[in-house]
């Protein structure tokens, strides 16, 4: 069983409003990621929230046990990963890690990543678009300890670098896996391309 972890714990200062609630195809980013994170092999879900926890929890239906509040959010994204890991039950095989500013992924891509993880049992599985690595990323449970002790300045990337020879790259034609929508310009570009 995998745990789906959606990181939405930042201040969204560049965007000016919570990224989780930005509209994409008529619904918030977070709702889309919740939707694509449904899979028979995903048995647990955690949404990590920070300073905008209240408006996000009011706007998007989340069960109480799905919400993790990261009081340390100002220390960086890795603290949200770590808060999610500490909240998980003991029997997970790994996490599939979604970033709220990389919402443009499909359920089909998520399915393919999970199937490849189950087939290869590689410790890290991630999408590859035109030679660039994207999100979401699957980390096997064997790496939880490394994620919990990773250096703050490099975060989860340090774990990816440490296992460079063991990564399963899943080629995709979905550009969304590499699109980082973390400022108004990127968001406006997306909206104008979809009109």
XYZ file of N, CA and C in Angstrom:
585
model
N 0.831 -1.198 0.000
C 0.000 0.000 0.000
C 0.871 1.255 0.000
N 0.538 2.163 -0.888
C 1.238 3.446 -0.944
C 0.441 4.526 -0.224
N 1.149 5.550 0.223
C 0.504 6.744 0.765
C 0.668 7.874 -0.235
N -0.425 8.546 -0.553
C -0.349 9.752 -1.386
C -0.144 10.938 -0.461
N 0.899 11.713 -0.733
C 1.203 12.896 0.077
C 1.162 14.118 -0.840
N 0.279 15.053 -0.521
C 0.163 16.286 -1.301
C 0.699 17.426 -0.446
N 1.755 18.070 -0.939
C 2.375 19.165 -0.180
C 1.734 20.488 -0.560
N 1.076 21.106 0.420
C 0.473 22.415 0.206
C 0.674 23.268 1.452
N 1.911 23.232 1.963
C 2.180 23.860 3.248
C 2.873 25.200 3.190
N 3.104 25.722 1.982
C 3.834 26.992 1.877
C 2.937 28.209 2.009
N 3.564 29.384 1.956
C 2.820 30.639 2.126
C 2.221 31.147 0.817
N 2.633 30.579 -0.338
C 2.175 31.052 -1.652
C 2.405 32.547 -1.814
N 3.529 33.040 -1.278
C 3.756 34.487 -1.264
C 3.900 35.067 -2.665
N 4.550 34.326 -3.572
C 4.700 34.848 -4.935
C 3.373 34.854 -5.669
N 2.535 33.853 -5.394
C 1.247 33.771 -6.080
C 0.262 34.789 -5.522
N 0.358 35.093 -4.234
C -0.532 36.077 -3.628
C -1.807 35.482 -3.054
N -2.079 34.211 -3.320
C -3.230 33.521 -2.728
C -2.881 32.034 -2.676
N -3.577 31.248 -1.846
C -3.201 29.838 -1.701
C -3.249 29.083 -3.035
N -2.118 28.472 -3.410
C -2.071 27.743 -4.682
C -3.070 26.594 -4.707
N -3.327 26.016 -3.542
C -4.250 24.879 -3.472
C -5.630 25.241 -4.017
N -6.001 26.526 -3.930
C -7.354 26.947 -4.311
C -7.416 27.599 -5.687
N -6.293 27.679 -6.393
C -6.323 28.253 -7.739
C -7.143 27.353 -8.660
N -7.938 27.965 -9.546
C -8.806 27.141 -10.390
C -8.088 26.572 -11.614
N -8.352 25.301 -11.875
C -7.873 24.660 -13.097
C -9.005 23.784 -13.615
N -9.457 24.061 -14.830
C -10.579 23.339 -15.438
C -11.781 23.300 -14.500
N -12.031 24.457 -13.885
C -13.244 24.615 -13.094
C -13.183 24.153 -11.656
N -12.034 23.707 -11.201
C -11.941 23.314 -9.792
C -10.545 23.598 -9.261
N -10.388 23.648 -7.925
C -9.083 24.001 -7.351
C -8.000 22.965 -7.658
N -6.764 23.460 -7.705
C -5.596 22.577 -7.894
C -5.679 21.365 -6.959
N -5.984 21.632 -5.679
C -5.961 20.560 -4.691
C -6.999 19.487 -5.014
N -8.190 19.908 -5.453
C -9.223 18.922 -5.801
C -8.754 18.030 -6.948
N -8.085 18.631 -7.922
C -7.576 17.843 -9.045
C -6.560 16.803 -8.555
N -5.640 17.216 -7.683
C -4.629 16.280 -7.185
C -5.258 15.192 -6.308
N -6.276 15.550 -5.541
C -6.979 14.530 -4.757
C -7.612 13.504 -5.689
N -8.153 13.992 -6.789
C -8.805 13.117 -7.760
C -7.802 12.147 -8.398
N -6.660 12.678 -8.861
C -5.696 11.809 -9.557
C -4.948 10.894 -8.584
N -5.061 11.175 -7.285
C -4.378 10.318 -6.313
C -5.254 9.157 -5.845
N -6.369 8.934 -6.527
C -7.174 7.731 -6.259
C -6.617 6.581 -7.084
N -6.243 5.499 -6.426
C -5.689 4.325 -7.108
C -5.849 3.143 -6.159
N -6.093 1.950 -6.685
C -6.280 0.792 -5.803
C -5.111 0.529 -4.856
N -3.910 0.951 -5.241
C -2.738 0.716 -4.393
C -2.412 1.884 -3.463
N -3.224 2.934 -3.521
C -3.062 4.047 -2.568
C -4.094 3.854 -1.455
N -3.595 3.574 -0.256
C -4.498 3.288 0.857
C -4.570 4.378 1.897
N -3.669 5.338 1.810
C -3.601 6.425 2.787
C -3.361 7.709 2.020
N -3.961 8.810 2.514
C -3.702 10.100 1.876
C -3.421 11.141 2.946
N -2.438 11.978 2.676
C -2.126 13.078 3.588
C -1.972 14.362 2.769
N -2.629 15.417 3.222
C -2.483 16.744 2.618
C -1.820 17.621 3.678
N -0.612 18.082 3.379
C 0.132 18.876 4.355
C -0.179 20.352 4.125
N -0.680 20.981 5.173
C -1.071 22.387 5.098
C -0.244 23.213 6.070
N -0.128 24.512 5.745
C 0.643 25.423 6.589
C -0.178 26.638 6.963
N 0.279 27.843 6.577
C -0.393 29.066 7.033
C -1.803 29.251 6.484
N -2.140 28.606 5.366
C -3.487 28.760 4.790
C -4.377 27.561 5.083
N -4.076 26.838 6.146
C -4.812 25.603 6.439
C -6.314 25.836 6.540
N -6.715 26.907 7.222
C -8.150 27.109 7.464
C -8.942 27.351 6.182
N -8.545 28.331 5.339
C -9.331 28.538 4.109
C -9.306 27.328 3.178
N -8.182 26.604 3.136
C -8.103 25.436 2.254
C -9.037 24.345 2.765
N -8.990 24.075 4.073
C -9.834 23.024 4.646
C -11.318 23.372 4.516
N -11.648 24.662 4.513
C -13.053 25.068 4.344
C -13.511 24.905 2.902
N -12.596 25.144 1.964
C -12.969 25.157 0.541
C -12.955 23.774 -0.098
N -12.095 22.894 0.380
C -11.936 21.565 -0.233
C -12.256 20.511 0.815
N -13.124 19.575 0.458
C -13.528 18.553 1.422
C -12.365 17.592 1.701
N -11.903 17.608 2.942
C -10.831 16.700 3.383
C -11.279 16.038 4.679
N -10.979 14.761 4.804
C -11.246 14.096 6.080
C -10.213 14.565 7.097
N -10.597 14.552 8.359
C -9.692 15.007 9.414
C -8.373 14.261 9.423
N -8.431 12.933 9.159
C -7.192 12.154 9.219
C -6.316 12.337 7.982
N -6.831 13.071 6.987
C -6.015 13.344 5.792
C -5.174 14.608 5.951
N -5.529 15.445 6.912
C -4.868 16.744 7.071
C -3.694 16.635 8.042
N -2.551 17.147 7.603
C -1.382 17.266 8.480
C -1.013 18.746 8.497
N -0.953 19.324 9.673
C -0.555 20.734 9.792
C 0.943 20.786 10.068
N 1.661 21.501 9.215
C 3.104 21.657 9.401
C 3.378 23.017 10.040
N 3.598 23.002 11.344
C 3.882 24.256 12.058
C 5.246 24.819 11.681
N 6.097 23.957 11.099
C 7.473 24.345 10.747
C 7.602 24.786 9.295
N 6.506 25.096 8.630
C 6.510 25.311 7.177
C 7.545 26.344 6.730
N 7.841 27.333 7.587
C 8.789 28.387 7.173
C 10.199 27.843 6.977
N 10.498 26.676 7.543
C 11.836 26.090 7.414
C 12.031 25.405 6.068
N 10.968 25.292 5.258
C 11.125 24.746 3.916
C 10.267 23.517 3.646
N 10.258 23.142 2.368
C 9.390 22.073 1.890
C 9.673 20.726 2.549
N 10.944 20.467 2.850
C 11.295 19.183 3.443
C 10.551 18.956 4.754
N 10.296 20.023 5.511
C 9.581 19.856 6.788
C 8.170 19.334 6.547
N 7.569 19.679 5.407
C 6.237 19.159 5.086
C 6.296 17.671 4.751
N 7.334 17.272 4.018
C 7.530 15.842 3.727
C 7.685 15.083 5.046
N 8.496 15.620 5.929
C 8.769 14.947 7.192
C 7.530 14.878 8.075
N 6.735 15.957 8.097
C 5.492 15.939 8.882
C 4.548 14.852 8.362
N 4.464 14.716 7.038
C 3.614 13.679 6.444
C 4.116 12.292 6.827
N 5.423 12.076 6.711
C 5.995 10.758 7.035
C 5.714 10.372 8.482
N 5.843 11.340 9.386
C 5.624 11.039 10.812
C 4.167 10.710 11.099
N 3.256 11.121 10.203
C 1.829 10.882 10.435
C 1.338 9.551 9.862
N 2.198 8.849 9.121
C 1.745 7.649 8.403
C 1.651 6.434 9.320
N 0.729 5.523 8.997
C 0.731 4.236 9.692
C 1.992 3.455 9.320
N 2.266 2.386 10.033
C 3.554 1.692 9.863
C 3.624 0.806 8.624
N 2.497 0.513 8.002
C 2.498 -0.537 6.966
C 2.564 -0.025 5.532
N 3.026 1.214 5.315
C 3.073 1.703 3.933
C 4.332 1.203 3.224
N 4.194 0.950 1.919
C 5.325 0.492 1.106
C 6.120 1.651 0.529
N 5.534 2.857 0.583
C 6.189 4.029 0.030
C 5.211 5.181 -0.035
N 5.717 6.329 -0.486
C 4.845 7.499 -0.688
C 4.942 7.942 -2.141
N 3.828 8.437 -2.644
C 3.863 9.141 -3.920
C 3.634 10.603 -3.581
N 4.629 11.401 -3.898
C 4.713 12.778 -3.422
C 4.277 13.759 -4.506
N 3.183 14.466 -4.232
C 2.647 15.477 -5.150
C 2.964 16.862 -4.606
N 3.314 17.792 -5.498
C 3.522 19.192 -5.107
C 2.351 20.014 -5.616
N 1.835 20.904 -4.773
C 0.647 21.680 -5.153
C 0.939 22.591 -6.345
N 2.210 22.987 -6.554
C 2.506 23.850 -7.701
C 2.893 23.055 -8.950
N 2.716 21.731 -8.888
C 2.826 20.863 -10.077
C 1.516 20.076 -10.222
N 0.391 20.796 -10.429
C -0.902 20.103 -10.394
C -1.304 19.433 -11.709
N -0.602 19.721 -12.796
C -1.096 19.313 -14.110
C -0.668 17.902 -14.494
N -0.975 16.953 -13.610
C -0.667 15.560 -13.903
C -1.976 14.791 -13.996
N -1.956 13.727 -14.770
C -3.179 12.957 -14.992
C -3.200 11.699 -14.135
N -4.397 11.162 -13.958
C -4.538 9.891 -13.270
C -3.799 8.784 -14.002
N -3.744 8.881 -15.334
C -3.052 7.861 -16.131
C -1.555 7.837 -15.810
N -0.953 9.021 -15.662
C 0.471 9.082 -15.319
C 0.706 8.517 -13.921
N -0.153 8.884 -12.984
C -0.039 8.364 -11.616
C -0.115 6.838 -11.640
N -1.072 6.307 -12.393
C -1.247 4.860 -12.512
C 0.023 4.209 -13.065
N 0.600 4.823 -14.102
C 1.797 4.261 -14.725
C 2.988 4.262 -13.764
N 3.138 5.339 -13.005
C 4.236 5.414 -12.033
C 4.093 4.315 -10.975
N 2.869 4.146 -10.484
C 2.632 3.137 -9.450
C 2.869 1.736 -9.993
N 2.363 1.479 -11.199
C 2.565 0.149 -11.799
C 4.052 -0.145 -11.975
N 4.823 0.865 -12.384
C 6.260 0.670 -12.572
C 6.963 0.448 -11.228
N 6.514 1.152 -10.203
C 7.078 0.956 -8.865
C 6.837 -0.476 -8.391
N 5.611 -0.953 -8.570
C 5.271 -2.302 -8.123
C 6.031 -3.365 -8.925
N 6.255 -3.083 -10.200
C 6.926 -4.058 -11.069
C 8.434 -4.108 -10.833
N 9.042 -2.949 -10.597
C 10.510 -2.903 -10.503
C 11.026 -2.922 -9.072
N 10.199 -2.439 -8.141
C 10.610 -2.273 -6.738
C 11.839 -1.397 -6.594
N 12.021 -0.491 -7.548
C 13.113 0.486 -7.425
C 12.758 1.440 -6.267
N 13.768 1.990 -5.571
C 13.473 2.856 -4.423
C 12.881 4.211 -4.794
N 13.138 4.665 -6.036
C 12.596 5.948 -6.488
C 12.065 5.771 -7.911
N 10.842 6.230 -8.129
C 10.235 6.193 -9.461
C 9.714 7.591 -9.762
N 10.048 8.106 -10.952
C 9.611 9.463 -11.292
C 9.383 9.590 -12.798
N 8.583 10.588 -13.191
C 8.322 10.789 -14.619
C 9.454 11.561 -15.293
N 9.651 11.288 -16.584
C 10.675 11.963 -17.372
C 10.022 12.519 -18.628
N 10.075 13.849 -18.763
C 9.496 14.511 -19.936
C 10.606 15.197 -20.712
N 10.856 14.736 -21.921
C 11.897 15.312 -22.791
C 13.217 15.499 -22.044
N 13.608 14.461 -21.311
C 14.888 14.483 -20.607
C 14.880 15.183 -19.264
N 13.731 15.754 -18.870
C 13.644 16.464 -17.585
C 12.799 15.667 -16.601
N 13.309 15.527 -15.393
C 12.567 14.815 -14.358
C 11.473 15.690 -13.764
N 10.341 15.050 -13.472
C 9.210 15.812 -12.955
C 8.592 15.198 -11.710
N 7.315 15.524 -11.502
C 6.531 15.079 -10.337
C 5.226 14.475 -10.837
N 4.630 13.597 -10.035
C 4.982 13.185 -8.680
C 6.124 12.169 -8.653
N 6.721 12.028 -7.463
C 7.841 11.104 -7.272
C 7.437 10.065 -6.226
N 7.752 8.813 -6.514
C 7.516 7.749 -5.528
C 8.827 7.450 -4.806
N 8.757 7.444 -3.473
C 9.881 7.033 -2.632
C 9.470 5.781 -1.873
N 10.265 4.726 -1.969
C 9.977 3.504 -1.221
C 10.155 3.741 0.275
N 9.450 2.936 1.072
C 9.512 3.086 2.526
C 10.937 2.948 3.061
N 11.779 2.199 2.357
C 13.173 2.038 2.797
C 13.918 3.369 2.857
N 13.385 4.402 2.188
C 14.046 5.715 2.156
C 13.469 6.700 3.170
N 12.459 6.290 3.927
C 11.854 7.221 4.887
C 12.893 7.799 5.838
N 13.781 6.941 6.349
C 14.803 7.410 7.287
C 15.691 8.481 6.674
N 16.054 8.286 5.411
C 16.896 9.274 4.725
C 16.146 10.584 4.506
N 14.854 10.491 4.198
C 14.057 11.713 4.030
C 13.918 12.454 5.359
N 13.795 11.703 6.441
C 13.650 12.336 7.764
C 14.944 12.984 8.240
N 16.089 12.541 7.684
C 17.372 13.123 8.125
C 18.073 13.924 7.021
N 17.380 14.172 5.915
C 17.989 14.906 4.798
C 18.310 16.347 5.203
N 19.343 16.943 4.590
C 19.672 18.338 4.911
C 18.587 19.295 4.403
N 18.241 20.268 5.218
C 17.157 21.202 4.874
C 17.416 21.946 3.559
N 18.686 22.301 3.312
C 18.962 23.146 2.146
C 18.749 22.408 0.816
N 18.934 21.105 0.803
C 18.714 20.358 -0.446
C 17.450 19.519 -0.406
N 16.975 19.197 0.783
C 15.710 18.489 0.926
C 15.713 17.107 0.296
N 14.557 16.736 -0.260
C 14.387 15.394 -0.828
C 15.324 15.151 -2.012
N 15.787 16.224 -2.653
C 16.736 16.062 -3.779
C 17.988 15.315 -3.341
N 18.410 15.530 -2.086
C 19.611 14.859 -1.573
C 19.426 13.341 -1.598
N 18.205 12.893 -1.318
C 17.916 11.455 -1.323
C 17.912 10.937 -2.761
N 17.360 11.732 -3.665
C 17.361 11.357 -5.092
C 18.806 11.239 -5.584
N 19.644 12.213 -5.231
C 21.053 12.184 -5.675
C 21.780 10.976 -5.092
N 21.477 10.636 -3.846
C 22.166 9.522 -3.179
C 21.828 8.180 -3.823
N 20.712 8.128 -4.537
C 20.275 6.860 -5.154
C 20.206 6.989 -6.675
N 21.107 7.792 -7.220
C 21.075 8.101 -8.656
C 21.073 6.859 -9.536
N 21.737 5.805 -9.102
C 21.846 4.602 -9.940
C 20.642 3.679 -9.813
N 19.729 4.006 -8.902
C 18.598 3.102 -8.626
C 17.251 3.723 -8.987
N 17.255 4.773 -9.785
C 16.012 5.483 -10.096
C 15.362 4.893 -11.342
N 14.068 4.673 -11.250
C 13.294 4.232 -12.407
C 12.634 5.461 -13.030
N 13.049 5.781 -14.252
C 12.469 6.938 -14.953
C 11.378 6.451 -15.893
N 10.212 7.051 -15.770
C 9.065 6.668 -16.592
C 8.843 7.767 -17.632
N 9.149 7.453 -18.872
C 9.002 8.458 -19.929
C 7.530 8.795 -20.140
N 7.260 10.083 -20.296
C 5.882 10.528 -20.487
C 5.845 11.674 -21.489
N 4.698 11.837 -22.146
C 4.523 13.012 -23.007
C 3.709 14.083 -22.303
N 3.538 13.942 -20.985
C 2.791 14.940 -20.202
C 3.726 16.041 -19.715
N 3.663 17.180 -20.380
C 4.515 18.303 -19.964
C 4.165 18.780 -18.558
N 2.922 18.543 -18.142
C 2.474 18.999 -16.824
C 3.340 18.523 -15.679
N 4.015 17.395 -15.856
C 4.824 16.865 -14.747
C 6.031 17.750 -14.433
N 6.406 18.618 -15.369
C 7.555 19.507 -15.111
C 7.139 20.971 -14.964
N 5.841 21.275 -15.142
C 5.402 22.675 -15.081
C 5.215 23.117 -13.639
N 5.998 24.102 -13.238
C 5.962 24.622 -11.874
C 5.151 25.911 -11.866
N 3.942 25.836 -11.329
C 3.045 27.006 -11.341
C 3.127 27.719 -10.001
N 4.219 28.422 -9.788
C 4.405 29.026 -8.465
C 4.376 30.546 -8.474
N 4.001 31.159 -9.613
C 3.868 32.615 -9.618
C 2.745 33.012 -10.584
N 2.245 34.245 -10.482
C 1.105 34.657 -11.305
C 1.360 34.553 -12.806
N 2.609 34.799 -13.241
C 2.919 34.750 -14.678
C 2.723 33.335 -15.223
N 3.231 32.348 -14.483
C 3.091 30.954 -14.923
C 1.624 30.549 -14.954
N 0.864 31.020 -13.965
C -0.554 30.665 -13.887
C -1.335 31.313 -15.035
N -1.029 32.583 -15.323
C -1.718 33.276 -16.427
C -1.409 32.618 -17.761
N -0.161 32.178 -17.921
C 0.229 31.500 -19.156
C -0.587 30.215 -19.329
N -0.742 29.483 -18.252
C -1.557 28.264 -18.282
C -2.983 28.584 -18.685
N -3.551 29.630 -18.056
C -4.958 29.968 -18.339
C -5.161 30.405 -19.780
N -4.220 31.188 -20.300
C -4.374 31.657 -21.679
C -4.194 30.503 -22.664
N -3.352 29.523 -22.321
C -3.177 28.360 -23.189
C -4.377 27.435 -23.179
N -5.187 27.511 -22.116
C -6.334 26.632 -22.005
C -7.634 27.292 -22.445
N -7.539 28.527 -22.886
C -8.759 29.229 -23.343
C -8.944 29.069 -24.842
